[in-house]
Short mmCIF file of C-alpha atoms and ligand atoms in Angstrom, two decimals:
data_model
loop_
_atom_site.label_atom_id
_atom_site.label_comp_id
_atom_site.label_asym_id
_atom_site.label_seq_id
_atom_site.Cartn_x
_atom_site.Cartn_y
_atom_site.Cartn_z
CA UNK A 16 -28.90 43.50 27.18
CA UNK A 17 -30.23 46.42 26.30
CA UNK A 18 -33.38 47.31 25.17
CA UNK A 19 -36.66 44.78 24.83
CA UNK A 20 -36.26 42.27 22.02
CA UNK A 21 -40.67 42.23 22.00
CA UNK A 22 -40.91 45.96 22.13
CA UNK A 23 -37.69 47.75 21.53
CA UNK A 24 -37.50 50.47 24.90
CA UNK A 25 -34.36 50.93 26.85
CA UNK A 26 -34.47 47.93 29.55
CA UNK A 27 -33.64 49.48 32.80
CA UNK A 28 -31.05 46.59 33.67
CA UNK A 29 -32.56 45.93 37.28
CA UNK A 30 -33.62 42.41 38.18
CA UNK A 31 -37.11 40.78 39.37
CA UNK A 32 -36.07 38.14 42.05
CA UNK A 33 -33.26 36.76 43.67
CA UNK A 34 -32.33 35.82 39.99
CA UNK A 35 -30.83 37.86 37.34
CA UNK A 36 -33.33 38.40 35.10
CA UNK A 37 -34.33 41.16 33.21
CA UNK A 38 -37.78 42.43 32.83
CA UNK A 39 -39.38 45.11 30.39
CA UNK A 40 -41.21 47.68 32.69
CA UNK A 41 -43.19 48.81 29.28
CA UNK A 42 -44.43 45.23 27.41
CA UNK A 43 -43.71 43.29 30.69
CA UNK A 44 -41.41 40.60 29.04
CA UNK A 45 -38.71 38.89 30.69
CA UNK A 46 -35.42 37.63 29.73
CA UNK A 47 -34.09 34.18 31.20
CA UNK A 48 -30.50 34.77 31.43
CA UNK A 49 -29.80 30.62 31.57
CA UNK A 50 -26.88 29.18 30.85
CA UNK A 51 -25.81 28.52 26.93
CA UNK A 52 -25.30 24.76 25.97
CA UNK A 53 -23.15 22.77 24.16
CA UNK A 54 -22.79 19.75 22.99
CA UNK A 55 -18.92 17.68 22.48
CA UNK A 56 -18.00 13.94 21.40
CA UNK A 57 -16.38 11.62 22.80
CA UNK A 58 -15.67 9.73 19.43
CA UNK A 59 -13.83 6.73 19.71
CA UNK A 60 -11.87 4.15 17.68
CA UNK A 61 -10.27 1.00 19.58
CA UNK A 62 -8.37 2.29 22.24
CA UNK A 63 -8.84 5.80 20.59
CA UNK A 64 -10.65 8.73 20.56
CA UNK A 65 -10.24 12.35 18.43
CA UNK A 66 -9.49 15.57 19.27
CA UNK A 67 -9.13 18.61 17.58
CA UNK A 68 -6.69 20.95 18.31
CA UNK A 69 -8.15 24.93 18.47
CA UNK A 70 -7.54 27.08 15.46
CA UNK A 71 -9.52 29.90 17.32
CA UNK A 72 -9.95 31.75 20.83
CA UNK A 73 -10.89 30.36 23.92
CA UNK A 74 -7.78 28.59 24.08
CA UNK A 75 -6.22 28.56 20.49
CA UNK A 76 -3.18 25.74 19.78
CA UNK A 77 -5.15 23.57 22.53
CA UNK A 78 -6.82 20.35 22.20
CA UNK A 79 -10.21 19.92 23.03
CA UNK A 80 -13.72 17.42 22.04
CA UNK A 81 -14.93 18.74 18.74
CA UNK A 82 -18.19 20.09 20.33
CA UNK A 83 -19.65 23.82 20.03
CA UNK A 84 -22.89 25.58 20.94
CA UNK A 85 -26.19 24.25 20.32
CA UNK A 86 -28.23 25.54 17.62
CA UNK A 87 -32.13 27.04 17.95
CA UNK A 88 -34.28 24.39 16.78
CA UNK A 89 -31.46 20.95 16.76
CA UNK A 90 -31.65 18.65 19.25
CA UNK A 91 -28.38 18.18 21.57
CA UNK A 92 -27.03 14.86 19.38
CA UNK A 93 -27.07 16.85 16.32
CA UNK A 94 -25.61 19.86 17.56
CA UNK A 95 -23.02 17.53 18.67
CA UNK A 96 -23.11 16.10 15.47
CA UNK A 97 -22.69 18.41 13.54
CA UNK A 98 -20.28 20.12 15.55
CA UNK A 99 -18.06 17.18 15.41
CA UNK A 100 -18.65 16.89 11.19
CA UNK A 101 -17.38 20.92 11.20
CA UNK A 102 -14.29 20.34 13.17
CA UNK A 103 -13.63 17.38 12.79
CA UNK A 104 -15.12 16.28 8.72
CA UNK A 105 -16.07 12.54 9.37
CA UNK A 106 -19.20 11.71 10.68
CA UNK A 107 -19.98 9.85 14.02
CA UNK A 108 -22.24 7.51 15.25
CA UNK A 109 -23.32 9.08 18.55
CA UNK A 110 -23.88 6.26 21.34
CA UNK A 111 -25.50 8.09 24.43
CA UNK A 112 -24.85 11.07 26.24
CA UNK A 113 -21.68 10.65 28.70
CA UNK A 114 -21.35 13.37 30.81
CA UNK A 115 -22.12 16.55 31.64
CA UNK A 116 -20.81 19.59 33.35
CA UNK A 117 -22.40 23.10 34.63
CA UNK A 118 -18.85 25.26 33.69
CA UNK A 119 -19.75 28.56 36.35
CA UNK A 120 -17.37 30.61 34.97
CA UNK A 121 -18.74 31.21 31.62
CA UNK A 122 -22.28 30.82 32.26
CA UNK A 123 -22.50 26.72 30.15
CA UNK A 124 -23.55 23.35 30.22
CA UNK A 125 -22.17 20.82 28.30
CA UNK A 126 -23.12 18.07 27.21
CA UNK A 127 -20.73 14.74 26.36
CA UNK A 128 -21.96 11.86 24.22
CA UNK A 129 -19.94 8.98 23.84
CA UNK A 130 -19.58 8.14 19.90
CA UNK A 131 -18.16 5.63 17.20
CA UNK A 132 -15.64 7.23 14.62
CA UNK A 133 -17.32 5.33 11.46
CA UNK A 134 -14.80 6.54 9.33
CA UNK A 135 -10.73 7.83 10.46
CA UNK A 136 -10.29 9.72 7.16
CA UNK A 137 -10.89 12.80 9.25
CA UNK A 138 -9.33 16.37 8.36
CA UNK A 139 -9.22 19.23 10.71
CA UNK A 140 -12.47 22.36 9.75
CA UNK A 141 -12.24 25.63 9.68
CA UNK A 142 -11.91 25.95 13.46
CA UNK A 143 -9.06 23.42 14.05
CA UNK A 144 -5.77 23.38 13.52
CA UNK A 145 -5.06 19.93 13.09
CA UNK A 146 -7.14 16.44 14.67
CA UNK A 147 -5.29 13.62 15.87
CA UNK A 148 -6.19 10.12 17.71
CA UNK A 149 -4.48 9.39 20.64
CA UNK A 150 -4.82 6.51 23.29
CA UNK A 151 -4.98 7.24 26.99
CA UNK A 152 -0.85 8.09 27.22
CA UNK A 153 -1.19 10.37 24.50
CA UNK A 154 -3.63 12.51 25.14
CA UNK A 155 -2.34 15.59 25.64
CA UNK A 156 -3.50 16.36 29.55
CA UNK A 157 -1.29 19.83 29.60
CA UNK A 158 -2.16 21.80 26.91
CA UNK A 159 -6.40 20.72 26.94
CA UNK A 160 -8.76 23.67 26.60
CA UNK A 161 -11.04 23.12 28.50
CA UNK A 162 -11.59 21.50 32.13
CA UNK A 163 -14.94 19.69 31.06
CA UNK A 164 -12.99 17.58 28.44
CA UNK A 165 -10.01 17.30 31.08
CA UNK A 166 -12.86 15.11 33.07
CA UNK A 167 -14.62 14.09 30.91
CA UNK A 168 -11.59 12.24 28.58
CA UNK A 169 -10.44 11.01 32.56
CA UNK A 170 -13.54 9.33 33.18
CA UNK A 171 -13.81 7.93 30.08
CA UNK A 172 -10.35 5.84 29.93
CA UNK A 173 -11.02 5.00 33.52
CA UNK A 174 -14.56 3.62 32.26
CA UNK A 175 -13.02 1.52 29.66
CA UNK A 176 -10.09 0.09 31.56
CA UNK A 177 -13.08 -1.33 33.94
CA UNK A 178 -15.28 -1.82 31.40
CA UNK A 179 -18.39 -0.24 32.91
CA UNK A 180 -19.86 2.67 31.46
CA UNK A 181 -21.80 5.02 33.74
CA UNK A 182 -23.36 9.14 33.75
CA UNK A 183 -20.90 11.44 34.65
CA UNK A 184 -22.33 14.67 36.17
CA UNK A 185 -19.67 17.36 37.37
CA UNK A 186 -19.51 21.06 38.30
CA UNK A 187 -16.50 23.13 37.31
CA UNK A 188 -15.88 26.58 39.19
CA UNK A 189 -13.26 28.81 38.55
CA UNK A 190 -10.04 28.40 40.37
CA UNK A 191 -11.19 24.82 42.67
CA UNK A 192 -10.90 21.48 41.67
CA UNK A 193 -14.05 19.82 39.92
CA UNK A 194 -17.16 18.61 42.29
CA UNK A 195 -18.50 15.07 40.87
CA UNK A 196 -21.31 12.96 41.11
CA UNK A 197 -21.69 9.79 39.55
CA UNK A 198 -25.65 8.24 38.45
CA UNK A 199 -25.93 4.32 38.12
CA UNK A 200 -23.84 2.61 35.99
CA UNK A 201 -25.56 1.51 33.10
ZN1 LIG B 301 -40.75 45.66 26.19
#
């Protein structure tokens, strides 16, 4: 941030306190540099889930759960459903929140919902090269764009085998295995 969005003065670039906040010396506005929030869906149909192959960077050509950044003014679930429609071309029925990831590199939080894929007439949107359904053994595990996708899918298929779905929280740090916590099973 170079200029105050309240009064337009050039910001000094200093931080106040232990967290990286930028404050305007003229009008006192404080800018909270919070993580960006992204939302995605594990959309399932029988034993398969829908993945899209990305037509955009980061991860061009790799597979991911359909998802993207939540826009100002929309609910997180609405953002997940909207992104799904944009990328996969069909409507999903959101079932429930399933996982939350802190993605340290990129300064993001990723929320993953479980969702029912009601319609298999999916088609890739402008940001996808293709969309397809995969069972566990068919998932392109070595060609997934994001660690959060890999961790969410690994947990999903494990939960599905056990017939018990919990809630996953994981911290994804660069160059380290994901650190996971698990909340009470629902
Ligand atoms: Zn200002």
